[in-house]
């Protein structure tokens, strides 16, 4: 199945990112949604997010702070994904960031 992916993050310094949320839609051959995955991610310890940017979904600062860690969320997403899923991203940069996060946080 095709899975339409989107991930949001903000930069922490020049070479580090802090993910804030991830969404995925599994669709059939006619682009009908079969299932959905969405979770916010708690900011890393010691990182102060730019709250005006991070909370663009309408979520409050408290909702992000109460969310699960990035490693927990990515682990749940990994279990949600199926072996035959084809991940589709809107841009080139997010899948690279996603792969890096999965490698660093889950492997």
PDB file of C-alpha atoms in Angstrom:
ATOM      1  CA  UNK A   1       0.000   0.000   0.000  1.00  0.00           C
ATOM      2  CA  UNK A   2       0.988   3.618  -0.416  1.00  0.00           C
ATOM      3  CA  UNK A   3       1.520   5.586   2.779  1.00  0.00           C
ATOM      4  CA  UNK A   4       1.492   9.364   2.491  1.00  0.00           C
ATOM      5  CA  UNK A   5       3.892  10.719   5.095  1.00  0.00           C
ATOM      6  CA  UNK A   6       4.469  14.095   6.723  1.00  0.00           C
ATOM      7  CA  UNK A   7       6.823  14.998   9.547  1.00  0.00           C
ATOM      8  CA  UNK A   8       7.410  18.326  11.254  1.00  0.00           C
ATOM      9  CA  UNK A   9      10.492  19.413  13.186  1.00  0.00           C
ATOM     10  CA  UNK A  10      12.541  22.426  14.135  1.00  0.00           C
ATOM     11  CA  UNK A  11      16.271  22.929  14.050  1.00  0.00           C
ATOM     12  CA  UNK A  12      18.394  22.841  17.171  1.00  0.00           C
ATOM     13  CA  UNK A  13      21.718  24.264  16.095  1.00  0.00           C
ATOM     14  CA  UNK A  14      23.227  23.674  12.690  1.00  0.00           C
ATOM     15  CA  UNK A  15      23.148  19.862  12.473  1.00  0.00           C
ATOM     16  CA  UNK A  16      20.437  18.702  14.875  1.00  0.00           C
ATOM     17  CA  UNK A  17      16.666  18.569  14.589  1.00  0.00           C
ATOM     18  CA  UNK A  18      13.896  18.047  17.099  1.00  0.00           C
ATOM     19  CA  UNK A  19      10.813  16.282  15.641  1.00  0.00           C
ATOM     20  CA  UNK A  20       7.457  17.636  16.780  1.00  0.00           C
ATOM     21  CA  UNK A  21       4.852  15.492  15.023  1.00  0.00           C
ATOM     22  CA  UNK A  22       4.385  12.845  12.377  1.00  0.00           C
ATOM     23  CA  UNK A  23       1.392  11.798  10.300  1.00  0.00           C
ATOM     24  CA  UNK A  24       0.786   8.935   7.888  1.00  0.00           C
ATOM     25  CA  UNK A  25      -2.172   7.907   5.736  1.00  0.00           C
ATOM     26  CA  UNK A  26      -2.352   4.428   4.261  1.00  0.00           C
ATOM     27  CA  UNK A  27      -4.358   4.597   1.042  1.00  0.00           C
ATOM     28  CA  UNK A  28      -5.714   2.079  -1.444  1.00  0.00           C
ATOM     29  CA  UNK A  29      -5.285   2.102  -5.231  1.00  0.00           C
ATOM     30  CA  UNK A  30      -8.051   4.714  -5.479  1.00  0.00           C
ATOM     31  CA  UNK A  31      -6.407   6.995  -2.874  1.00  0.00           C
ATOM     32  CA  UNK A  32      -9.071   6.270  -0.268  1.00  0.00           C
ATOM     33  CA  UNK A  33      -7.785   6.390   3.289  1.00  0.00           C
ATOM     34  CA  UNK A  34      -7.586   2.937   4.868  1.00  0.00           C
ATOM     35  CA  UNK A  35      -5.900   3.896   8.128  1.00  0.00           C
ATOM     36  CA  UNK A  36      -4.155   6.817   9.730  1.00  0.00           C
ATOM     37  CA  UNK A  37      -1.317   7.408  12.176  1.00  0.00           C
ATOM     38  CA  UNK A  38      -0.749  10.766  13.895  1.00  0.00           C
ATOM     39  CA  UNK A  39       1.184  11.680  17.005  1.00  0.00           C
ATOM     40  CA  UNK A  40       2.871  14.711  18.490  1.00  0.00           C
ATOM     41  CA  UNK A  41       6.332  14.295  19.981  1.00  0.00           C
ATOM     42  CA  UNK A  42       7.581  15.742  23.244  1.00  0.00           C
ATOM     43  CA  UNK A  43      10.563  18.088  22.855  1.00  0.00           C
ATOM     44  CA  UNK A  44      13.899  16.592  23.818  1.00  0.00           C
ATOM     45  CA  UNK A  45      15.097  17.307  27.348  1.00  0.00           C
ATOM     46  CA  UNK A  46      16.897  20.636  27.580  1.00  0.00           C
ATOM     47  CA  UNK A  47      15.460  21.913  24.282  1.00  0.00           C
ATOM     48  CA  UNK A  48      13.162  24.938  24.259  1.00  0.00           C
ATOM     49  CA  UNK A  49      11.048  24.860  21.102  1.00  0.00           C
ATOM     50  CA  UNK A  50       9.923  27.991  19.283  1.00  0.00           C
ATOM     51  CA  UNK A  51       6.375  27.489  20.564  1.00  0.00           C
ATOM     52  CA  UNK A  52       4.769  29.872  18.080  1.00  0.00           C
ATOM     53  CA  UNK A  53       6.057  27.686  15.239  1.00  0.00           C
ATOM     54  CA  UNK A  54       5.675  24.265  16.864  1.00  0.00           C
ATOM     55  CA  UNK A  55       2.056  24.716  17.890  1.00  0.00           C
ATOM     56  CA  UNK A  56       0.823  25.547  14.382  1.00  0.00           C
ATOM     57  CA  UNK A  57      -1.637  22.628  14.517  1.00  0.00           C
ATOM     58  CA  UNK A  58      -3.584  24.438  17.191  1.00  0.00           C
ATOM     59  CA  UNK A  59      -2.109  22.262  19.913  1.00  0.00           C
ATOM     60  CA  UNK A  60      -0.974  23.898  23.100  1.00  0.00           C
ATOM     61  CA  UNK A  61       2.499  23.869  24.577  1.00  0.00           C
ATOM     62  CA  UNK A  62       1.174  21.548  27.288  1.00  0.00           C
ATOM     63  CA  UNK A  63      -0.048  19.029  24.682  1.00  0.00           C
ATOM     64  CA  UNK A  64       3.417  18.808  23.129  1.00  0.00           C
ATOM     65  CA  UNK A  65       5.051  18.505  26.549  1.00  0.00           C
ATOM     66  CA  UNK A  66       2.630  15.720  27.518  1.00  0.00           C
ATOM     67  CA  UNK A  67       3.290  13.789  24.286  1.00  0.00           C
ATOM     68  CA  UNK A  68       5.492  10.708  24.062  1.00  0.00           C
ATOM     69  CA  UNK A  69       9.173  10.917  23.205  1.00  0.00           C
ATOM     70  CA  UNK A  70      10.293  10.780  19.575  1.00  0.00           C
ATOM     71  CA  UNK A  71      11.748   7.298  20.055  1.00  0.00           C
ATOM     72  CA  UNK A  72       8.453   6.005  21.486  1.00  0.00           C
ATOM     73  CA  UNK A  73       6.401   7.569  18.675  1.00  0.00           C
ATOM     74  CA  UNK A  74       8.751   6.307  15.952  1.00  0.00           C
ATOM     75  CA  UNK A  75       8.624   2.828  17.502  1.00  0.00           C
ATOM     76  CA  UNK A  76       4.814   2.876  17.349  1.00  0.00           C
ATOM     77  CA  UNK A  77       4.958   4.093  13.748  1.00  0.00           C
ATOM     78  CA  UNK A  78       7.409   1.329  12.848  1.00  0.00           C
ATOM     79  CA  UNK A  79       4.958  -1.254  14.247  1.00  0.00           C
ATOM     80  CA  UNK A  80       2.044   0.421  12.379  1.00  0.00           C
ATOM     81  CA  UNK A  81       3.839   0.270   9.030  1.00  0.00           C
ATOM     82  CA  UNK A  82       3.559  -2.915   6.980  1.00  0.00           C
ATOM     83  CA  UNK A  83       6.428  -4.580   5.089  1.00  0.00           C
ATOM     84  CA  UNK A  84       4.814  -3.830   1.699  1.00  0.00           C
ATOM     85  CA  UNK A  85       4.098  -0.146   2.433  1.00  0.00           C
ATOM     86  CA  UNK A  86       5.614   2.370   0.037  1.00  0.00           C
ATOM     87  CA  UNK A  87       6.304   5.643   1.842  1.00  0.00           C
ATOM     88  CA  UNK A  88       5.432   8.753  -0.169  1.00  0.00           C
ATOM     89  CA  UNK A  89       6.708  12.161   0.925  1.00  0.00           C
ATOM     90  CA  UNK A  90       5.873  15.665  -0.351  1.00  0.00           C
ATOM     91  CA  UNK A  91       9.489  16.837  -0.461  1.00  0.00           C
ATOM     92  CA  UNK A  92      12.982  15.319  -0.588  1.00  0.00           C
ATOM     93  CA  UNK A  93      14.254  16.499   2.805  1.00  0.00           C
ATOM     94  CA  UNK A  94      11.702  14.893   5.208  1.00  0.00           C
ATOM     95  CA  UNK A  95      12.426  11.260   4.247  1.00  0.00           C
ATOM     96  CA  UNK A  96      16.135  11.871   4.833  1.00  0.00           C
ATOM     97  CA  UNK A  97      15.416  13.365   8.273  1.00  0.00           C
ATOM     98  CA  UNK A  98      13.027  10.504   9.045  1.00  0.00           C
ATOM     99  CA  UNK A  99      15.606   7.860   8.088  1.00  0.00           C
ATOM    100  CA  UNK A 100      18.237   9.573  10.221  1.00  0.00           C
ATOM    101  CA  UNK A 101      15.902   9.777  13.228  1.00  0.00           C
ATOM    102  CA  UNK A 102      14.922   6.122  12.896  1.00  0.00           C
ATOM    103  CA  UNK A 103      18.565   5.098  12.662  1.00  0.00           C
ATOM    104  CA  UNK A 104      19.656   7.200  15.630  1.00  0.00           C
ATOM    105  CA  UNK A 105      16.643   6.626  17.892  1.00  0.00           C
ATOM    106  CA  UNK A 106      15.561   3.065  17.078  1.00  0.00           C
ATOM    107  CA  UNK A 107      18.575   1.087  15.876  1.00  0.00           C
TER     108      UNK A 107
END
